[in-house]
PDB file of C-alpha atoms in Angstrom:
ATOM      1  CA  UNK A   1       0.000   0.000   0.000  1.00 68.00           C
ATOM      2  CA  UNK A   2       1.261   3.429  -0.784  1.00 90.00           C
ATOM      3  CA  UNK A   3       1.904   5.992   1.738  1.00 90.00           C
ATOM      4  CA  UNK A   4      -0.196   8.659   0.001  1.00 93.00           C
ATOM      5  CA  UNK A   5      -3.402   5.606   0.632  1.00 94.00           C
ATOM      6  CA  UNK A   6      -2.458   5.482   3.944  1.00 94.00           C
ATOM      7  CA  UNK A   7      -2.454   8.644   4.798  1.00 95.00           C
ATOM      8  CA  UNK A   8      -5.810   9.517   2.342  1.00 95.00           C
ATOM      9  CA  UNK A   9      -7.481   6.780   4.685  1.00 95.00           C
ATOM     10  CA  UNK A  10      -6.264   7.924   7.988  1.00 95.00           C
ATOM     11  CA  UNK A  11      -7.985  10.939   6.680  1.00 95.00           C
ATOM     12  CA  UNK A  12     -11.126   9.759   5.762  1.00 96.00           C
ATOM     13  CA  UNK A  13     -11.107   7.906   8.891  1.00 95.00           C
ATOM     14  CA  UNK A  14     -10.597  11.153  10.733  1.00 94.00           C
ATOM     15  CA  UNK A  15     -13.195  13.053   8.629  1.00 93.00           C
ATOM     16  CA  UNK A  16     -15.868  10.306   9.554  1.00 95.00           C
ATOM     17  CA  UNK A  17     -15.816  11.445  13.327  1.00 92.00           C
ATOM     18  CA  UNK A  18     -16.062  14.694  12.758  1.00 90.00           C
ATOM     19  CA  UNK A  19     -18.821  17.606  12.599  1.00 89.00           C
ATOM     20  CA  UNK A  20     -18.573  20.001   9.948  1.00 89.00           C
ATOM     21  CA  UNK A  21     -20.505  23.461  11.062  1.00 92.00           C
ATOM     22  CA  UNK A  22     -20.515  26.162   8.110  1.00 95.00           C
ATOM     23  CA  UNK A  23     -19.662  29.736   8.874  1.00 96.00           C
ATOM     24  CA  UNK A  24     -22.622  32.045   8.960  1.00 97.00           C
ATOM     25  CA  UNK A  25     -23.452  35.768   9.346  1.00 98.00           C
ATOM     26  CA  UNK A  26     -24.265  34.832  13.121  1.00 97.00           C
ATOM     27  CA  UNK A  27     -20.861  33.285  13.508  1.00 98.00           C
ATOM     28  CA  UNK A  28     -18.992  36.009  11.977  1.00 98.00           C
ATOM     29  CA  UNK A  29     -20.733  38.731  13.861  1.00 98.00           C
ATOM     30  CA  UNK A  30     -20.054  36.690  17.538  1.00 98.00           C
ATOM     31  CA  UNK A  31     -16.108  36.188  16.459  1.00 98.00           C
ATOM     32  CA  UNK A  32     -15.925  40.408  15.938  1.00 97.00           C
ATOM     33  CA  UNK A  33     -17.766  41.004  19.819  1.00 97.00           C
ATOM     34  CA  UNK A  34     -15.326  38.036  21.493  1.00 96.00           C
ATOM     35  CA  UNK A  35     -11.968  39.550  19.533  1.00 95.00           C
ATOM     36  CA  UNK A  36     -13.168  42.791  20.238  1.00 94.00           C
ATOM     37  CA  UNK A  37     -13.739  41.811  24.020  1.00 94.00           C
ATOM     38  CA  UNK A  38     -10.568  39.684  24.585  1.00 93.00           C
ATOM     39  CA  UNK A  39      -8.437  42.693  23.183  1.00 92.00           C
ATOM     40  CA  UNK A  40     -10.233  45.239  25.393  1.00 92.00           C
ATOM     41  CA  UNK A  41      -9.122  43.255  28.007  1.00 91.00           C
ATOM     42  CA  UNK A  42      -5.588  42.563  26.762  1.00 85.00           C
ATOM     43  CA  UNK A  43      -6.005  39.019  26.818  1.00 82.00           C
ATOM     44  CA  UNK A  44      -4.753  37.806  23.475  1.00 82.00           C
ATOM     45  CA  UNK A  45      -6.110  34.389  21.983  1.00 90.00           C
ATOM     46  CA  UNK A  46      -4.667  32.190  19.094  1.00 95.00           C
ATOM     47  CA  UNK A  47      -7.547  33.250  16.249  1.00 95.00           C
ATOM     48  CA  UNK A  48      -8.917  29.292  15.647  1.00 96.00           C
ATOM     49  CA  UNK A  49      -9.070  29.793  19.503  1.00 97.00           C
ATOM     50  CA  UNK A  50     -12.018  32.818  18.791  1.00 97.00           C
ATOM     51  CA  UNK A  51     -13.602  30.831  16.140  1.00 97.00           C
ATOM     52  CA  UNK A  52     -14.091  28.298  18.181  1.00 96.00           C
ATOM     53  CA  UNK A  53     -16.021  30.418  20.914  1.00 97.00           C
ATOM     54  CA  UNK A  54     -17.715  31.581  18.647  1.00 98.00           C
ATOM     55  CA  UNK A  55     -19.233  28.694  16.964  1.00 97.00           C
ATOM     56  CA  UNK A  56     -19.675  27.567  20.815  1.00 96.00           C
ATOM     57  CA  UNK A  57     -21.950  30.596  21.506  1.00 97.00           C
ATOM     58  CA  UNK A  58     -23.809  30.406  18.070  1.00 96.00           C
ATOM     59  CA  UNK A  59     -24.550  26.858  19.125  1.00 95.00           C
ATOM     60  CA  UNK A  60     -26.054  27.802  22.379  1.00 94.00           C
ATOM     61  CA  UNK A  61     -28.156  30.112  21.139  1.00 85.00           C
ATOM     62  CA  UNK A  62     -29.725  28.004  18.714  1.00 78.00           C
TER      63      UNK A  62
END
């Protein structure tokens, strides 16, 4: 088996576990108020960090 197969089925292994949540208007608008907030505070946070609060509060409020 070739490497690249390997690693295109660790992949699609990896893939099948996970959730896939598009980025909406919602999203976008919670990322600005938490980057906004965390830098008001001078509390910096790795960006993928911010998405993922955001996506956490969009979630909750749904």
């Amino acid at each position: 088996m070739l490497l690249e197969q390997v690693f295109c089925e660790a992949i699609q292994k990896f893939l099948s576990f996970s959730t896939f949540i598009p980025i909406n208007e919602n999203i976008t608008e919670k990322y600005a108020v938490v980057r906004k907030k965390l830098r008001q505070t001078d509390r910096p946070l790795p960006e993928n960090d911010i998405w993922i609060a955001a996506i956490c509060l969009e979630l909750q409020d749904s």
